[in-house]
Short mmCIF file of C-alpha atoms and ligand atoms in Angstrom, two decimals:
data_model
loop_
_atom_site.label_atom_id
_atom_site.label_comp_id
_atom_site.label_asym_id
_atom_site.label_seq_id
_atom_site.Cartn_x
_atom_site.Cartn_y
_atom_site.Cartn_z
CA MET A 891 -37.30 1.93 -15.34
CA LEU A 892 -33.75 0.76 -15.76
CA ILE A 893 -30.88 1.50 -13.43
CA SER A 894 -27.13 1.14 -13.79
CA THR A 895 -25.16 -1.59 -12.04
CA ARG A 896 -22.83 1.16 -10.82
CA GLY A 897 -25.51 3.17 -9.09
CA GLY A 898 -26.64 5.57 -11.82
CA GLY A 899 -30.34 5.78 -12.12
CA GLY A 900 -33.59 5.81 -13.79
CA VAL A 901 -33.85 5.76 -17.58
CA THR A 902 -36.54 4.32 -19.82
CA ALA A 903 -35.95 1.13 -21.79
CA SER A 904 -35.82 3.00 -25.09
CA SER A 905 -33.21 5.37 -23.73
CA ALA A 906 -31.12 2.46 -22.39
CA ILE A 907 -31.28 0.80 -25.80
CA LEU A 908 -30.09 3.99 -27.49
CA ARG A 909 -27.18 4.43 -25.11
CA GLY A 910 -25.97 0.85 -24.83
CA ILE A 911 -23.73 1.45 -21.83
CA ALA A 912 -24.67 3.71 -18.90
CA PRO A 913 -22.81 7.03 -18.50
CA ASP A 914 -21.19 5.77 -15.28
CA GLY A 915 -19.70 2.83 -17.20
CA GLY A 916 -22.21 0.36 -15.75
CA LEU A 917 -24.80 -1.80 -17.49
CA TYR A 918 -28.53 -1.21 -17.45
CA VAL A 919 -30.69 -3.62 -15.45
CA PRO A 920 -34.42 -3.54 -14.59
CA GLU A 921 -35.15 -1.63 -11.40
CA ALA A 922 -37.30 -4.61 -10.41
CA LEU A 923 -37.85 -7.83 -12.31
CA PRO A 924 -41.46 -8.53 -13.33
CA HIS A 925 -43.19 -11.71 -12.15
CA PHE A 926 -44.94 -14.39 -14.20
CA THR A 927 -47.42 -16.66 -12.43
CA LEU A 928 -47.84 -20.28 -13.59
CA GLU A 929 -51.13 -19.11 -15.09
CA ASN A 930 -49.26 -16.46 -17.14
CA ILE A 931 -46.77 -19.10 -18.27
CA ARG A 932 -49.50 -21.54 -19.24
CA ASP A 933 -51.14 -18.79 -21.29
CA LEU A 934 -48.07 -18.70 -23.53
CA CYS A 935 -48.82 -22.21 -24.80
CA GLY A 936 -51.50 -21.10 -27.23
CA LEU A 937 -49.38 -18.33 -28.76
CA THR A 938 -46.93 -18.13 -31.67
CA TYR A 939 -43.29 -17.33 -30.95
CA PRO A 940 -43.63 -13.63 -31.85
CA GLU A 941 -46.65 -13.38 -29.53
CA ARG A 942 -44.85 -15.15 -26.68
CA CYS A 943 -41.95 -12.77 -27.11
CA GLN A 944 -44.31 -9.80 -27.17
CA ARG A 945 -45.77 -10.90 -23.81
CA VAL A 946 -42.36 -11.30 -22.19
CA LEU A 947 -40.96 -8.08 -23.61
CA SER A 948 -43.98 -6.06 -22.53
CA THR A 949 -42.90 -6.71 -18.93
CA LEU A 950 -39.26 -5.79 -19.54
CA LEU A 951 -39.46 -2.74 -21.83
CA ASP A 952 -41.46 -0.11 -19.98
CA ASP A 953 -41.95 2.61 -22.56
CA TYR A 954 -42.90 0.43 -25.53
CA THR A 955 -46.61 -0.21 -25.97
CA PHE A 956 -47.93 -3.77 -26.29
CA GLU A 957 -48.98 -2.91 -29.83
CA GLU A 958 -45.51 -1.60 -30.74
CA LEU A 959 -43.92 -4.77 -29.43
CA GLY A 960 -46.38 -6.80 -31.46
CA ARG A 961 -45.30 -4.98 -34.59
CA ALA A 962 -41.61 -5.36 -33.78
CA THR A 963 -41.74 -9.07 -32.94
CA ALA A 964 -43.91 -9.87 -35.97
CA ALA A 965 -41.45 -8.07 -38.26
CA ALA A 966 -38.39 -9.67 -36.64
CA TYR A 967 -39.59 -13.25 -36.32
CA GLY A 968 -42.28 -13.35 -39.00
CA ASN A 969 -40.46 -14.73 -41.99
CA ARG A 970 -36.69 -14.60 -41.60
CA PHE A 971 -36.41 -17.89 -39.73
CA GLU A 972 -36.54 -21.35 -41.22
CA ARG A 973 -40.04 -22.85 -41.15
CA ASN A 974 -41.16 -19.63 -39.43
CA ASN A 975 -40.14 -21.09 -36.11
CA PRO A 976 -37.35 -19.10 -34.49
CA ALA A 977 -36.90 -21.32 -31.42
CA PRO A 978 -37.99 -24.93 -32.03
CA LEU A 979 -37.52 -27.47 -29.27
CA ARG A 980 -36.13 -30.74 -30.57
CA THR A 981 -36.45 -33.77 -28.31
CA MET A 982 -33.40 -36.04 -28.39
CA CYS A 983 -34.87 -38.53 -25.97
CA GLY A 984 -37.54 -38.54 -23.25
CA ASN A 985 -35.92 -36.09 -20.84
CA THR A 986 -33.40 -34.33 -23.07
CA HIS A 987 -34.23 -31.50 -25.44
CA LEU A 988 -32.35 -29.10 -27.66
CA LEU A 989 -33.57 -25.53 -27.83
CA GLU A 990 -32.47 -24.76 -31.39
CA LEU A 991 -31.75 -21.06 -31.73
CA PHE A 992 -29.85 -21.17 -35.01
CA HIS A 993 -32.51 -21.12 -37.70
CA GLY A 994 -32.18 -17.40 -38.46
CA PRO A 995 -30.38 -15.65 -41.31
CA THR A 996 -26.88 -16.02 -39.81
CA LEU A 997 -27.29 -19.49 -38.28
CA ALA A 998 -26.44 -18.59 -34.67
CA PHE A 999 -28.53 -17.62 -31.65
CA LYS A 1000 -27.44 -13.98 -31.96
CA ASP A 1001 -30.18 -13.57 -34.58
CA MET A 1002 -32.79 -14.01 -31.86
CA ALA A 1003 -31.93 -10.58 -30.46
CA LEU A 1004 -30.33 -8.91 -33.45
CA GLN A 1005 -33.24 -9.40 -35.81
CA LEU A 1006 -35.37 -7.56 -33.27
CA LEU A 1007 -32.95 -4.89 -32.04
CA PRO A 1008 -33.11 -2.68 -35.18
CA HIS A 1009 -36.89 -2.42 -34.78
CA LEU A 1010 -36.58 -1.57 -31.09
CA LEU A 1011 -33.89 0.96 -31.92
CA SER A 1012 -35.89 2.68 -34.69
CA MET A 1013 -38.79 3.05 -32.27
CA ALA A 1014 -36.37 4.33 -29.60
CA LEU A 1015 -35.12 7.04 -31.98
CA GLN A 1016 -38.66 8.25 -32.52
CA LYS A 1017 -39.62 8.08 -28.85
CA ASN A 1018 -36.60 10.13 -27.85
CA GLY A 1019 -36.73 12.59 -30.76
CA VAL A 1020 -33.23 11.64 -31.89
CA THR A 1021 -32.42 12.64 -35.46
CA ASP A 1022 -28.69 11.84 -35.41
CA GLU A 1023 -27.36 8.93 -37.39
CA ILE A 1024 -26.86 5.99 -35.05
CA CYS A 1025 -23.55 4.21 -35.48
CA ILE A 1026 -23.80 0.67 -34.15
CA LEU A 1027 -20.40 -0.41 -32.94
CA VAL A 1028 -19.77 -4.13 -32.49
CA ALA A 1029 -16.94 -6.25 -31.12
CA THR A 1030 -17.51 -9.84 -32.16
CA SER A 1031 -16.16 -13.27 -31.34
CA GLY A 1032 -17.65 -14.31 -34.69
CA ASP A 1033 -21.42 -14.57 -34.56
CA THR A 1034 -22.61 -11.22 -33.19
CA GLY A 1035 -20.87 -9.35 -36.01
CA LYS A 1036 -22.66 -11.08 -38.82
CA ALA A 1037 -25.98 -11.04 -36.99
CA ALA A 1038 -25.66 -7.28 -36.40
CA LEU A 1039 -24.65 -6.63 -40.03
CA GLU A 1040 -27.63 -8.64 -41.21
CA GLY A 1041 -30.01 -6.94 -38.77
CA PHE A 1042 -28.91 -3.39 -39.52
CA CYS A 1043 -28.08 -3.74 -43.23
CA ASP A 1044 -29.59 -0.72 -45.01
CA VAL A 1045 -31.78 0.23 -42.03
CA PRO A 1046 -32.34 3.99 -42.53
CA GLY A 1047 -30.62 6.28 -40.04
CA THR A 1048 -28.09 3.65 -38.96
CA ARG A 1049 -24.55 2.56 -39.77
CA CYS A 1050 -23.00 -0.67 -38.52
CA VAL A 1051 -19.27 -1.10 -37.86
CA VAL A 1052 -17.94 -4.50 -36.81
CA PHE A 1053 -14.51 -5.27 -35.35
CA TYR A 1054 -13.48 -8.96 -35.21
CA PRO A 1055 -10.29 -10.73 -34.05
CA LYS A 1056 -8.40 -11.45 -37.25
CA ASP A 1057 -7.43 -15.05 -36.49
CA GLY A 1058 -10.07 -15.75 -33.87
CA VAL A 1059 -13.10 -16.70 -35.94
CA SER A 1060 -14.03 -19.71 -38.08
CA ARG A 1061 -13.63 -19.55 -41.85
CA ALA A 1062 -17.39 -19.45 -42.39
CA GLN A 1063 -17.82 -16.76 -39.74
CA CYS A 1064 -15.14 -14.65 -41.40
CA LEU A 1065 -16.56 -15.07 -44.91
CA GLN A 1066 -20.05 -14.27 -43.69
CA MET A 1067 -18.80 -10.92 -42.43
CA ILE A 1068 -16.38 -9.82 -45.14
CA THR A 1069 -18.86 -10.55 -47.92
CA GLN A 1070 -21.60 -8.50 -46.25
CA GLY A 1071 -23.52 -6.24 -48.62
CA GLY A 1072 -25.30 -2.97 -47.84
CA GLU A 1073 -24.36 0.70 -48.05
CA ASN A 1074 -24.13 1.22 -44.29
CA THR A 1075 -21.98 -1.75 -43.23
CA HIS A 1076 -18.26 -1.84 -42.37
CA VAL A 1077 -16.08 -4.70 -41.17
CA ILE A 1078 -12.57 -4.34 -39.74
CA ALA A 1079 -10.20 -7.13 -38.66
CA VAL A 1080 -8.24 -6.49 -35.45
CA GLU A 1081 -4.79 -7.99 -34.94
CA GLY A 1082 -5.57 -9.38 -31.50
CA ASN A 1083 -8.01 -11.68 -29.71
CA PHE A 1084 -11.63 -11.05 -28.78
CA ASP A 1085 -10.81 -9.52 -25.41
CA ASP A 1086 -8.50 -6.97 -27.12
CA THR A 1087 -11.29 -6.22 -29.57
CA GLN A 1088 -13.97 -5.85 -26.91
CA THR A 1089 -11.71 -3.69 -24.76
CA GLY A 1090 -10.98 -1.44 -27.77
CA VAL A 1091 -14.67 -0.96 -28.45
CA LYS A 1092 -15.39 -0.22 -24.79
CA ARG A 1093 -12.63 2.40 -24.84
CA ILE A 1094 -14.22 4.10 -27.84
CA PHE A 1095 -17.58 4.18 -26.06
CA THR A 1096 -16.18 5.83 -22.97
CA ASP A 1097 -13.99 8.40 -24.81
CA LYS A 1098 -15.90 11.62 -24.18
CA ALA A 1099 -13.88 13.72 -26.65
CA PHE A 1100 -14.56 11.29 -29.46
CA GLY A 1101 -18.26 11.25 -28.58
CA LEU A 1102 -18.38 15.05 -28.77
CA LYS A 1103 -16.60 15.07 -32.11
CA LEU A 1104 -19.18 12.64 -33.48
CA ALA A 1105 -22.06 14.64 -32.03
CA GLU A 1106 -20.87 17.72 -33.93
CA LYS A 1107 -21.27 15.74 -37.13
CA GLY A 1108 -24.76 14.55 -36.17
CA ARG A 1109 -23.69 11.08 -35.21
CA VAL A 1110 -24.06 9.04 -32.07
CA LEU A 1111 -22.66 5.66 -31.07
CA SER A 1112 -24.68 2.73 -29.83
CA SER A 1113 -23.89 -0.90 -29.16
CA ALA A 1114 -25.28 -4.15 -30.52
CA ASN A 1115 -23.17 -6.17 -28.10
CA SER A 1116 -24.88 -8.01 -25.32
CA ILE A 1117 -24.08 -5.14 -22.97
CA ASN A 1118 -27.07 -3.48 -24.68
CA TYR A 1119 -30.25 -4.13 -22.73
CA GLY A 1120 -32.04 -4.50 -26.07
CA ARG A 1121 -29.98 -7.65 -26.68
CA LEU A 1122 -30.68 -9.15 -23.30
CA ALA A 1123 -34.45 -8.69 -23.08
CA PRO A 1124 -35.34 -10.67 -26.26
CA GLN A 1125 -33.18 -13.56 -25.03
CA VAL A 1126 -35.33 -13.99 -21.93
CA ALA A 1127 -38.31 -14.83 -24.16
CA TYR A 1128 -37.02 -18.11 -25.55
CA TYR A 1129 -36.61 -19.66 -22.10
CA PHE A 1130 -40.30 -19.03 -21.44
CA SER A 1131 -41.13 -20.34 -24.89
CA ALA A 1132 -39.18 -23.56 -24.33
CA TYR A 1133 -41.02 -24.18 -21.07
CA ALA A 1134 -44.35 -23.60 -22.82
CA ASP A 1135 -43.36 -26.12 -25.49
CA LEU A 1136 -42.49 -28.70 -22.82
CA LEU A 1137 -45.95 -28.15 -21.33
CA LEU A 1138 -47.58 -28.55 -24.74
CA ARG A 1139 -45.77 -31.85 -25.23
CA LYS A 1140 -46.80 -32.98 -21.77
CA ALA A 1141 -43.17 -33.63 -20.90
CA ILE A 1142 -43.89 -31.61 -17.74
CA ARG A 1143 -46.83 -30.24 -15.78
CA PRO A 1144 -47.12 -26.56 -14.79
CA GLY A 1145 -44.61 -25.81 -12.07
CA ASP A 1146 -42.39 -28.84 -12.71
CA PRO A 1147 -38.67 -28.05 -12.55
CA VAL A 1148 -36.54 -28.05 -15.71
CA HIS A 1149 -32.76 -27.79 -15.95
CA PHE A 1150 -31.16 -25.58 -18.60
CA VAL A 1151 -27.59 -25.95 -19.84
CA VAL A 1152 -26.15 -22.93 -21.63
CA PRO A 1153 -22.84 -22.68 -23.51
CA THR A 1154 -21.43 -19.32 -22.61
CA GLY A 1155 -18.48 -16.96 -22.91
CA ASN A 1156 -19.74 -13.45 -22.42
CA PHE A 1157 -22.41 -14.60 -19.93
CA GLY A 1158 -25.21 -13.08 -22.04
CA ASN A 1159 -27.33 -16.08 -22.88
CA ILE A 1160 -27.20 -17.65 -19.44
CA LEU A 1161 -27.91 -14.31 -17.78
CA ALA A 1162 -31.19 -14.22 -19.69
CA ALA A 1163 -31.97 -17.67 -18.28
CA ALA A 1164 -31.18 -16.45 -14.76
CA TYR A 1165 -33.54 -13.51 -15.27
CA ALA A 1166 -36.24 -15.86 -16.54
CA ARG A 1167 -35.90 -17.91 -13.36
CA ASP A 1168 -36.03 -14.80 -11.18
CA MET A 1169 -39.19 -13.84 -13.10
CA GLY A 1170 -40.92 -17.02 -11.97
CA LEU A 1171 -40.01 -19.59 -14.63
CA PRO A 1172 -39.52 -22.94 -12.85
CA ILE A 1173 -35.90 -23.43 -13.84
CA ASP A 1174 -34.13 -25.66 -11.33
CA LYS A 1175 -30.47 -26.17 -12.17
CA LEU A 1176 -28.73 -23.68 -14.43
CA ILE A 1177 -25.52 -25.12 -15.84
CA CYS A 1178 -22.95 -22.62 -17.11
CA ALA A 1179 -20.90 -24.41 -19.77
CA SER A 1180 -17.39 -23.18 -20.64
CA ASN A 1181 -14.69 -24.38 -23.00
CA ALA A 1182 -10.96 -24.40 -22.06
CA ASN A 1183 -11.20 -20.63 -21.43
CA ARG A 1184 -12.84 -21.66 -18.19
CA VAL A 1185 -12.74 -18.39 -16.31
CA LEU A 1186 -16.49 -18.59 -15.55
CA SER A 1187 -16.44 -22.18 -14.43
CA ASP A 1188 -13.51 -21.46 -12.10
CA PHE A 1189 -15.35 -18.38 -10.85
CA ILE A 1190 -18.39 -20.43 -9.86
CA GLN A 1191 -16.14 -22.99 -8.16
CA THR A 1192 -13.90 -20.57 -6.25
CA GLY A 1193 -15.63 -17.18 -6.10
CA ILE A 1194 -12.53 -15.64 -7.65
CA TYR A 1195 -12.66 -14.15 -11.12
CA ASP A 1196 -9.16 -14.14 -12.54
CA VAL A 1197 -8.20 -13.29 -16.13
CA ASN A 1198 -4.47 -13.74 -15.48
CA ARG A 1199 -4.28 -17.01 -17.34
CA PRO A 1200 -3.45 -18.29 -20.81
CA PHE A 1201 -5.91 -17.65 -23.61
CA TYR A 1202 -6.78 -20.72 -25.69
CA LYS A 1203 -8.07 -20.88 -29.23
CA THR A 1204 -10.63 -23.68 -29.14
CA CYS A 1205 -13.01 -25.38 -31.57
CA SER A 1206 -15.81 -23.28 -30.02
CA PRO A 1207 -14.38 -19.84 -30.88
CA SER A 1208 -17.52 -17.85 -30.01
CA MET A 1209 -16.80 -18.73 -26.38
CA ASP A 1210 -13.08 -17.89 -26.47
CA ILE A 1211 -13.51 -15.05 -24.01
CA LEU A 1212 -11.89 -14.19 -20.68
CA LEU A 1213 -13.64 -10.89 -19.93
CA SER A 1214 -17.32 -11.79 -19.67
CA SER A 1215 -18.92 -8.41 -19.98
CA ASN A 1216 -22.43 -9.41 -18.92
CA LEU A 1217 -21.28 -10.90 -15.66
CA GLU A 1218 -21.44 -7.41 -14.17
CA ARG A 1219 -25.23 -7.62 -14.33
CA TYR A 1220 -25.20 -10.85 -12.38
CA LEU A 1221 -22.73 -9.49 -9.83
CA PHE A 1222 -25.28 -6.80 -9.12
CA GLU A 1223 -27.84 -9.50 -8.19
CA LEU A 1224 -25.33 -11.62 -6.23
CA SER A 1225 -24.34 -8.65 -4.10
CA GLY A 1226 -27.96 -7.97 -3.21
CA ARG A 1227 -28.00 -5.09 -5.72
CA ASP A 1228 -25.14 -3.28 -4.03
CA ALA A 1229 -23.68 -0.94 -6.66
CA ALA A 1230 -20.74 0.02 -4.44
CA LYS A 1231 -19.66 -3.62 -4.29
CA VAL A 1232 -19.92 -3.91 -8.08
CA VAL A 1233 -17.82 -0.79 -8.55
CA GLY A 1234 -15.19 -2.24 -6.22
CA TRP A 1235 -15.02 -5.55 -8.07
CA MET A 1236 -14.83 -3.85 -11.48
CA GLU A 1237 -12.10 -1.54 -10.23
CA SER A 1238 -10.13 -4.51 -8.96
CA LEU A 1239 -10.65 -6.29 -12.29
CA ARG A 1240 -9.33 -3.26 -14.15
CA ARG A 1241 -6.30 -2.84 -11.88
CA GLU A 1242 -5.31 -6.44 -11.15
CA GLY A 1243 -7.29 -8.54 -13.60
CA ARG A 1244 -9.05 -10.27 -10.72
CA TYR A 1245 -11.52 -9.89 -7.91
CA SER A 1246 -12.88 -12.06 -5.13
CA LEU A 1247 -16.60 -12.27 -4.36
CA GLY A 1248 -16.35 -12.89 -0.64
CA PRO A 1249 -18.24 -15.66 1.17
CA GLN A 1250 -21.78 -14.25 1.05
CA ALA A 1251 -21.93 -13.45 -2.68
CA HIS A 1252 -20.05 -16.65 -3.52
CA SER A 1253 -22.53 -18.73 -1.62
CA ASN A 1254 -25.33 -16.94 -3.52
CA LEU A 1255 -23.61 -17.81 -6.77
CA ARG A 1256 -23.10 -21.48 -5.92
CA GLY A 1257 -26.70 -21.75 -4.88
CA ARG A 1258 -27.83 -20.52 -8.27
CA MET A 1259 -25.48 -21.99 -10.81
CA ILE A 1260 -23.36 -25.00 -11.61
CA GLY A 1261 -20.23 -24.40 -13.67
CA GLY A 1262 -18.14 -26.78 -15.70
CA TRP A 1263 -15.77 -26.84 -18.63
CA VAL A 1264 -15.01 -29.14 -21.52
CA GLY A 1265 -11.90 -29.49 -23.68
CA ASN A 1266 -11.73 -29.94 -27.45
CA ASP A 1267 -11.32 -33.72 -27.48
CA GLU A 1268 -14.30 -34.34 -25.30
CA SER A 1269 -16.40 -31.93 -27.38
CA MET A 1270 -15.44 -33.86 -30.49
CA ASN A 1271 -16.49 -37.14 -28.85
CA THR A 1272 -19.82 -35.66 -27.90
CA ILE A 1273 -20.52 -34.45 -31.44
CA GLN A 1274 -19.84 -37.93 -32.69
CA ARG A 1275 -21.94 -39.57 -29.99
CA ALA A 1276 -24.95 -37.28 -30.40
CA PHE A 1277 -25.01 -38.24 -34.06
CA SER A 1278 -24.57 -41.96 -33.61
CA GLU A 1279 -27.05 -42.20 -30.74
CA PHE A 1280 -29.74 -39.72 -31.78
CA ASN A 1281 -28.96 -38.87 -35.38
CA VAL A 1282 -28.57 -35.23 -34.38
CA MET A 1283 -25.60 -33.20 -35.60
CA ILE A 1284 -24.61 -30.52 -33.10
CA ASP A 1285 -22.05 -27.73 -33.36
CA PRO A 1286 -18.97 -27.49 -31.07
CA HIS A 1287 -20.56 -24.86 -28.76
CA THR A 1288 -23.68 -26.92 -28.22
CA ALA A 1289 -21.40 -29.93 -27.67
CA VAL A 1290 -19.79 -28.21 -24.68
CA ALA A 1291 -23.20 -27.82 -23.06
CA TYR A 1292 -24.40 -31.29 -23.93
CA THR A 1293 -21.23 -32.87 -22.51
CA LEU A 1294 -21.81 -31.10 -19.22
CA LEU A 1295 -25.41 -32.27 -19.01
CA ASN A 1296 -24.23 -35.86 -19.44
CA ARG A 1297 -21.53 -35.36 -16.84
CA TYR A 1298 -23.98 -33.78 -14.39
CA ARG A 1299 -26.39 -36.69 -14.79
CA GLN A 1300 -23.66 -39.22 -14.34
CA ASP A 1301 -22.41 -37.49 -11.19
CA THR A 1302 -25.81 -36.98 -9.58
CA GLY A 1303 -28.22 -39.50 -11.07
CA ASP A 1304 -30.64 -36.57 -11.47
CA MET A 1305 -32.71 -37.29 -14.58
CA THR A 1306 -34.99 -34.23 -14.41
CA GLN A 1307 -36.16 -32.86 -17.76
CA ALA A 1308 -33.32 -30.81 -19.24
CA VAL A 1309 -32.92 -28.39 -22.12
CA VAL A 1310 -29.56 -27.89 -23.82
CA VAL A 1311 -29.39 -24.53 -25.56
CA ALA A 1312 -28.14 -25.13 -29.12
CA THR A 1313 -26.49 -21.92 -30.25
CA ALA A 1314 -25.19 -22.49 -33.79
CA SER A 1315 -25.63 -24.57 -36.89
CA PRO A 1316 -22.92 -27.22 -37.26
CA TYR A 1317 -22.33 -25.94 -40.81
CA LYS A 1318 -20.98 -22.71 -39.39
CA PHE A 1319 -18.11 -24.72 -37.94
CA GLY A 1320 -17.81 -27.27 -40.71
CA HIS A 1321 -14.13 -27.98 -40.24
CA ALA A 1322 -14.38 -28.72 -36.51
CA VAL A 1323 -17.52 -30.83 -36.89
CA ALA A 1324 -16.02 -32.83 -39.77
CA ARG A 1325 -12.99 -33.46 -37.58
CA ALA A 1326 -15.28 -35.08 -35.00
CA PHE A 1327 -16.17 -37.63 -37.67
CA SER A 1328 -12.55 -38.00 -38.79
CA MET A 1329 -13.33 -36.55 -42.17
CA ALA A 1330 -11.84 -33.09 -42.00
CA GLU A 1331 -10.46 -31.72 -45.23
CA LYS A 1332 -8.51 -28.51 -45.81
CA ASP A 1333 -11.41 -26.72 -47.36
CA ASP A 1334 -14.36 -25.78 -45.11
CA PHE A 1335 -16.86 -26.10 -47.91
CA ALA A 1336 -15.63 -29.62 -48.68
CA CYS A 1337 -16.15 -30.42 -44.99
CA CYS A 1338 -19.71 -29.11 -45.14
CA ARG A 1339 -20.40 -31.22 -48.22
CA SER A 1340 -19.16 -34.34 -46.42
CA LEU A 1341 -21.33 -33.55 -43.40
CA ALA A 1342 -24.37 -33.02 -45.59
CA ARG A 1343 -23.76 -36.30 -47.38
CA MET A 1344 -23.34 -38.16 -44.12
CA SER A 1345 -26.47 -36.75 -42.50
CA GLY A 1346 -28.69 -36.58 -45.57
CA GLN A 1347 -29.23 -32.86 -44.86
CA ARG A 1348 -28.85 -29.88 -47.11
CA ILE A 1349 -26.05 -27.36 -46.50
CA PRO A 1350 -27.83 -24.19 -45.35
CA PRO A 1351 -28.03 -21.88 -48.38
CA GLN A 1352 -26.44 -19.02 -46.39
CA ILE A 1353 -23.27 -21.13 -46.09
CA ALA A 1354 -23.29 -22.62 -49.58
CA ALA A 1355 -23.56 -19.14 -51.12
CA LEU A 1356 -20.40 -17.90 -49.37
CA GLU A 1357 -18.15 -19.92 -51.63
CA SER A 1358 -18.76 -17.63 -54.57
CA MET A 1359 -19.55 -14.29 -52.96
CA PRO A 1360 -17.16 -11.38 -53.54
CA VAL A 1361 -15.16 -10.08 -50.56
CA ARG A 1362 -16.14 -6.47 -49.82
CA HIS A 1363 -14.33 -5.70 -46.56
CA THR A 1364 -10.55 -6.00 -46.24
CA ALA A 1365 -9.50 -3.44 -43.61
CA VAL A 1366 -7.14 -4.55 -40.83
CA CYS A 1367 -5.88 -2.61 -37.80
CA ALA A 1368 -3.96 -3.09 -34.54
CA PRO A 1369 -5.96 -3.00 -31.28
CA GLU A 1370 -4.61 0.46 -30.45
CA GLU A 1371 -5.62 1.77 -33.89
CA MET A 1372 -9.30 0.94 -33.57
CA MET A 1373 -10.42 4.44 -32.64
CA GLN A 1374 -8.37 5.94 -35.44
CA SER A 1375 -9.90 3.53 -37.96
CA LEU A 1376 -13.36 4.43 -36.82
CA ASN A 1377 -12.49 8.10 -36.88
CA ASP A 1378 -11.31 7.82 -40.49
CA LEU A 1379 -14.41 5.94 -41.42
CA LEU A 1380 -16.94 8.25 -39.80
CA LEU A 1381 -15.31 11.67 -39.76
CA ASN A 1382 -12.75 11.57 -42.49
CA PRO A 1383 -14.34 9.57 -45.28
CA MET A 1384 -11.84 10.87 -47.87
CA LYS A 1385 -9.15 8.90 -46.08
CA LYS A 1386 -11.14 5.75 -45.84
CA ALA A 1387 -9.70 2.64 -47.29
CA ILE A 1388 -12.63 0.53 -46.21
C1 PLP B 629 -22.09 -15.94 -28.78
C2 PLP B 629 -22.15 -17.40 -28.76
C3 PLP B 629 -22.08 -18.13 -27.57
C4 PLP B 629 -21.89 -17.46 -26.22
O1 PLP B 629 -22.92 -16.59 -25.94
P1 PLP B 629 -22.85 -15.61 -24.67
O2 PLP B 629 -23.40 -14.33 -25.12
O3 PLP B 629 -21.46 -15.58 -24.27
O4 PLP B 629 -23.71 -16.22 -23.66
C5 PLP B 629 -22.20 -19.50 -27.63
N1 PLP B 629 -22.33 -20.14 -28.80
C6 PLP B 629 -22.39 -19.48 -29.97
C7 PLP B 629 -22.51 -20.24 -31.22
C8 PLP B 629 -22.31 -18.09 -29.99
O5 PLP B 629 -22.36 -17.43 -31.15
#
């Protein structure tokens, strides 16, 4: 059973996946987290990634059978990932590893959940006897949009509409989205930043009149953003898988502590790590890595979440976020699962753009997480250093995390085994990465060619192909026009200019 962080209760996993957000405005969380013994964790070692994921999901998704999850994970992770390995662990040196989550069709970790979500959703439709067309609504900081379009492209019974901040994504991210094929995909640029975009989408979800209007036409909205429980659950699996791989390599023995460092903006990826730890995975330190939009790192330091601050456009745009929507799930845990407290904090956030945890919850937070932030220049240095020292080219998001691991080790002398979560291919951010090597050119594709030459790698075909693909999506709207655009698209197709 899943319950809402704002006190609403008891729905099945499939129903939570269909709804996205709970009717009371809260997010769905497990009523109780399952527990994995060391024996259970060791058992994962002999399994393939889809099988490991099946095991983990079977404890998190109550009304899916083990067999159904086997089918879904095999279909999602079977052959759409490079070398059929969705989450390889690459060792940089003895105690430092990269968990590479960017070998899927869109080259960012969002594929890990969004290749699977359509299968979970199709099963959810059947389980709940829903015959309406599902309209997947997405606000993206760049990577979720493409991963959702790719996951839902031409999936029967679904439509996928993506809103992205017009000037807030990398060139490759933008091209990936606006060249998307498929009969059921739509992409709209919003004249604002990611927070404007995410707020607009949330407003659409909670507009009851609009929901009723859609229902009359046999349509229902759902979300592929990380507020959807179906995004979160698959992300828990790769933390278990990484630990199993460390065991297989004899880098650790069962029960040994491992640190994880996660680059984050919306608090989705690191929340999955926190759940994995609460489920019994021996994660010791969890480092929450922010860029200059350091609202989370300040929050961990001070216990005060405050969005009244400047918004920076950084070289890690997928983390340019001030309103971390998944944090609400963690607040629920920090408060001792006190929904009234969560409602109070969210109300304060809505009214004043800030809230204060209070001493008890703040001390819980500081006991569980370390926060830090890294500026552009330092990220650039790290990209350059990782290549010169280990011959590994990392992207600017991963660089934020890797910088903080180095800083943590320098500050503490703690050399425990550590895993840096690598969230995107460097070729997705060719311009920024080329800049780290002082070889940036105007054209992103030229940058990627230089990087490929330097590293002796091949440009991923998904990126190379973008140069000549036709643009299919050109719609633009203001943040306050988002609902109208969607309305025209779904209910008034004669008017559509998309
Ligand atoms: C989305 C994204 C992140 C941040 O993920 P969260 O959901 O905020 O944890 C980090 N890096 C890349 C490349 C991303 O696409």
